[in-house]
Amino acid sequence: MIEIILGDDGIPRCSWGDSPEIYRVYHDDEWGHPVDSDRTLFEKLCLEGFQAGLSWLTILKRREGFRSAFHNFDIDRVAEMTEADVERLLQDTGIIRHRGKIESTINNAQRAQEVIAEFGSLGALAWSYEPQGERPILDATTAESTALSKDLKKRGFGFVGPTTAYAFMQAMGIV
């Protein structure tokens, strides 16, 4: 269970979201706020995938670099990226230079296009996994995140394990 603390500003927040300031801003202004914009959802899903094995602070510090590298997470533009783009991004010090994660981002854009064609939006699929009843804040996985992960993997998405899916669900406000 994530510990809730009272920040020095008197605002209660998750213990991870109080310091440093970049965490506080993300926690207070974005994390857990309901999202249905395809571009924003795609960004959150990609950044959670890049975070696998790393700290969230590492990702937040490089967020603008990711936005620049991946066309502000415009799904159609990312879906059109090529092997030449992958090679270029492997030299980009503004992002995490992991071939598998870069290639997965491009693949996930193509899969996102398919989800949007089928469901009308990424949000329609993601929100279909919203837990019913009480929504506890846990720090690993839930039955719903495991189901979402399986669904995304079945559709060909990469770097979307149950823990990543749960972090995505938390970030986008489902839980």
Short mmCIF file of C-alpha atoms in Angstrom, two decimals:
data_model
loop_
_atom_site.label_atom_id
_atom_site.label_comp_id
_atom_site.label_asym_id
_atom_site.label_seq_id
_atom_site.Cartn_x
_atom_site.Cartn_y
_atom_site.Cartn_z
CA MET A 1 0.00 0.00 0.00
CA ILE A 2 1.29 3.45 -0.87
CA GLU A 3 1.77 5.66 2.17
CA ILE A 4 -0.06 9.00 2.22
CA ILE A 5 1.84 11.85 3.85
CA LEU A 6 1.14 15.50 4.59
CA GLY A 7 3.53 17.68 2.59
CA ASP A 8 5.20 20.73 4.10
CA ASP A 9 2.62 22.75 2.14
CA GLY A 10 -0.19 21.02 4.06
CA ILE A 11 -1.38 18.97 1.06
CA PRO A 12 -1.76 15.20 1.50
CA ARG A 13 -0.11 13.17 -1.24
CA CYS A 14 1.49 9.81 -1.89
CA SER A 15 4.90 9.64 -0.20
CA TRP A 16 6.65 9.25 -3.59
CA GLY A 17 4.96 12.43 -4.87
CA ASP A 18 6.21 14.94 -2.31
CA SER A 19 9.84 15.42 -3.31
CA PRO A 20 11.64 16.43 -5.46
CA GLU A 21 9.59 19.28 -6.93
CA ILE A 22 9.23 17.56 -10.34
CA TYR A 23 7.43 14.70 -8.54
CA ARG A 24 5.23 17.11 -6.61
CA VAL A 25 4.11 18.91 -9.76
CA TYR A 26 3.45 15.62 -11.59
CA HIS A 27 1.61 14.12 -8.61
CA ASP A 28 -0.54 17.18 -7.89
CA ASP A 29 -1.31 18.35 -11.43
CA GLU A 30 -1.41 15.19 -13.52
CA TRP A 31 -1.07 11.76 -11.87
CA GLY A 32 -4.43 10.17 -11.18
CA HIS A 33 -6.42 12.80 -13.08
CA PRO A 34 -8.84 11.10 -15.50
CA VAL A 35 -7.58 11.21 -19.09
CA ASP A 36 -9.26 10.22 -22.34
CA SER A 37 -7.15 12.04 -24.96
CA ASP A 38 -5.55 9.47 -27.27
CA ARG A 39 -2.32 11.45 -27.54
CA THR A 40 -2.03 11.83 -23.76
CA LEU A 41 -2.89 8.18 -23.16
CA PHE A 42 -0.34 7.09 -25.74
CA GLU A 43 2.30 9.26 -24.10
CA LYS A 44 1.53 7.83 -20.67
CA LEU A 45 1.62 4.26 -21.96
CA CYS A 46 4.94 4.83 -23.74
CA LEU A 47 6.57 6.58 -20.80
CA GLU A 48 5.45 3.82 -18.43
CA GLY A 49 7.04 1.31 -20.83
CA PHE A 50 10.28 3.29 -20.92
CA GLN A 51 10.23 3.39 -17.11
CA ALA A 52 10.41 -0.42 -16.83
CA GLY A 53 13.54 -1.15 -14.80
CA LEU A 54 14.23 2.54 -14.16
CA SER A 55 13.02 5.21 -11.76
CA TRP A 56 10.08 7.43 -12.66
CA LEU A 57 12.30 10.41 -11.86
CA THR A 58 14.61 9.37 -14.72
CA ILE A 59 11.63 9.42 -17.10
CA LEU A 60 10.19 12.71 -15.86
CA LYS A 61 13.55 14.44 -16.26
CA ARG A 62 13.66 13.27 -19.90
CA ARG A 63 10.00 13.85 -20.69
CA GLU A 64 10.57 16.82 -22.97
CA GLY A 65 13.24 14.84 -24.79
CA PHE A 66 10.76 12.01 -25.32
CA ARG A 67 8.16 14.46 -26.58
CA SER A 68 10.61 15.90 -29.06
CA ALA A 69 11.89 12.49 -30.18
CA PHE A 70 8.42 11.03 -30.66
CA HIS A 71 6.62 13.96 -32.33
CA ASN A 72 4.82 14.97 -29.13
CA PHE A 73 3.39 11.43 -29.10
CA ASP A 74 1.30 12.03 -32.21
CA ILE A 75 0.21 8.43 -32.81
CA ASP A 76 0.07 8.67 -36.62
CA ARG A 77 3.49 10.31 -36.90
CA VAL A 78 5.11 7.82 -34.52
CA ALA A 79 3.51 4.92 -36.42
CA GLU A 80 5.30 6.12 -39.57
CA MET A 81 8.75 6.16 -37.98
CA THR A 82 11.34 3.93 -39.65
CA GLU A 83 14.49 2.00 -38.82
CA ALA A 84 16.43 5.16 -39.70
CA ASP A 85 14.50 6.95 -36.95
CA VAL A 86 15.35 4.15 -34.52
CA GLU A 87 19.05 4.51 -35.34
CA ARG A 88 18.84 8.29 -34.90
CA LEU A 89 17.04 7.95 -31.55
CA LEU A 90 19.67 5.51 -30.30
CA GLN A 91 22.05 8.50 -30.40
CA ASP A 92 19.61 10.92 -28.69
CA THR A 93 20.86 11.66 -25.17
CA GLY A 94 17.53 13.33 -24.33
CA ILE A 95 15.77 9.96 -24.06
CA ILE A 96 16.44 6.45 -22.80
CA ARG A 97 18.43 4.86 -25.61
CA HIS A 98 17.08 1.33 -25.47
CA ARG A 99 16.46 -0.22 -28.89
CA GLY A 100 13.67 -2.49 -27.68
CA LYS A 101 11.78 0.33 -25.99
CA ILE A 102 12.18 2.66 -28.98
CA GLU A 103 11.01 -0.02 -31.41
CA SER A 104 8.17 -0.88 -29.04
CA THR A 105 7.00 2.74 -29.03
CA ILE A 106 6.75 2.72 -32.83
CA ASN A 107 5.02 -0.67 -32.80
CA ASN A 108 2.66 0.48 -30.04
CA ALA A 109 1.67 3.49 -32.16
CA GLN A 110 0.69 1.11 -34.95
CA ARG A 111 -1.25 -1.05 -32.49
CA ALA A 112 -2.87 2.10 -31.03
CA GLN A 113 -4.13 3.00 -34.51
CA GLU A 114 -5.80 -0.43 -34.66
CA VAL A 115 -7.37 0.03 -31.20
CA ILE A 116 -8.68 3.46 -32.21
CA ALA A 117 -10.14 2.00 -35.40
CA GLU A 118 -11.84 -0.77 -33.40
CA PHE A 119 -12.96 1.10 -30.26
CA GLY A 120 -13.00 4.74 -31.36
CA SER A 121 -10.26 5.67 -28.89
CA LEU A 122 -7.52 4.26 -26.69
CA GLY A 123 -9.50 5.46 -23.72
CA ALA A 124 -12.49 3.29 -24.62
CA LEU A 125 -10.33 0.18 -24.34
CA ALA A 126 -8.39 1.30 -21.26
CA TRP A 127 -11.43 2.53 -19.34
CA SER A 128 -13.21 -0.78 -20.00
CA TYR A 129 -10.82 -2.18 -17.37
CA GLU A 130 -11.89 0.28 -14.68
CA PRO A 131 -12.38 -1.60 -11.41
CA GLN A 132 -15.89 -1.61 -10.03
CA GLY A 133 -16.44 -0.47 -6.45
CA GLU A 134 -13.61 0.71 -4.20
CA ARG A 135 -10.38 1.54 -5.96
CA PRO A 136 -7.47 0.86 -3.62
CA ILE A 137 -4.09 2.38 -4.46
CA LEU A 138 -1.64 -0.51 -4.57
CA ASP A 139 1.94 -0.49 -5.66
CA ALA A 140 2.17 -3.49 -7.98
CA THR A 141 -0.72 -5.06 -9.90
CA THR A 142 -4.42 -5.85 -9.77
CA ALA A 143 -6.65 -8.33 -11.55
CA GLU A 144 -7.72 -5.48 -13.86
CA SER A 145 -4.14 -4.46 -14.71
CA THR A 146 -3.28 -8.07 -15.43
CA ALA A 147 -6.30 -8.34 -17.73
CA LEU A 148 -5.45 -5.06 -19.48
CA SER A 149 -1.85 -6.23 -19.91
CA LYS A 150 -3.00 -9.52 -21.44
CA ASP A 151 -5.36 -7.70 -23.79
CA LEU A 152 -2.68 -5.25 -24.93
CA LYS A 153 -0.13 -8.05 -25.42
CA LYS A 154 -2.69 -10.06 -27.41
CA ARG A 155 -3.07 -7.01 -29.65
CA GLY A 156 0.71 -6.88 -30.16
CA PHE A 157 1.69 -4.07 -27.76
CA GLY A 158 5.10 -4.31 -26.10
CA PHE A 159 6.43 -3.31 -22.69
CA VAL A 160 2.96 -3.57 -21.18
CA GLY A 161 3.31 -6.10 -18.35
CA PRO A 162 0.83 -6.09 -15.46
CA THR A 163 2.93 -3.71 -13.34
CA THR A 164 3.35 -1.28 -16.24
CA ALA A 165 -0.37 -1.58 -17.02
CA TYR A 166 -1.21 -0.78 -13.40
CA ALA A 167 1.11 2.25 -13.34
CA PHE A 168 -0.59 3.37 -16.58
CA MET A 169 -4.02 2.91 -14.99
CA GLN A 170 -2.93 4.98 -11.98
CA ALA A 171 -1.37 7.71 -14.15
CA MET A 172 -4.47 8.05 -16.33
CA GLY A 173 -6.86 8.16 -13.39
CA ILE A 174 -8.58 4.79 -13.72
CA VAL A 175 -7.39 3.95 -10.21
#
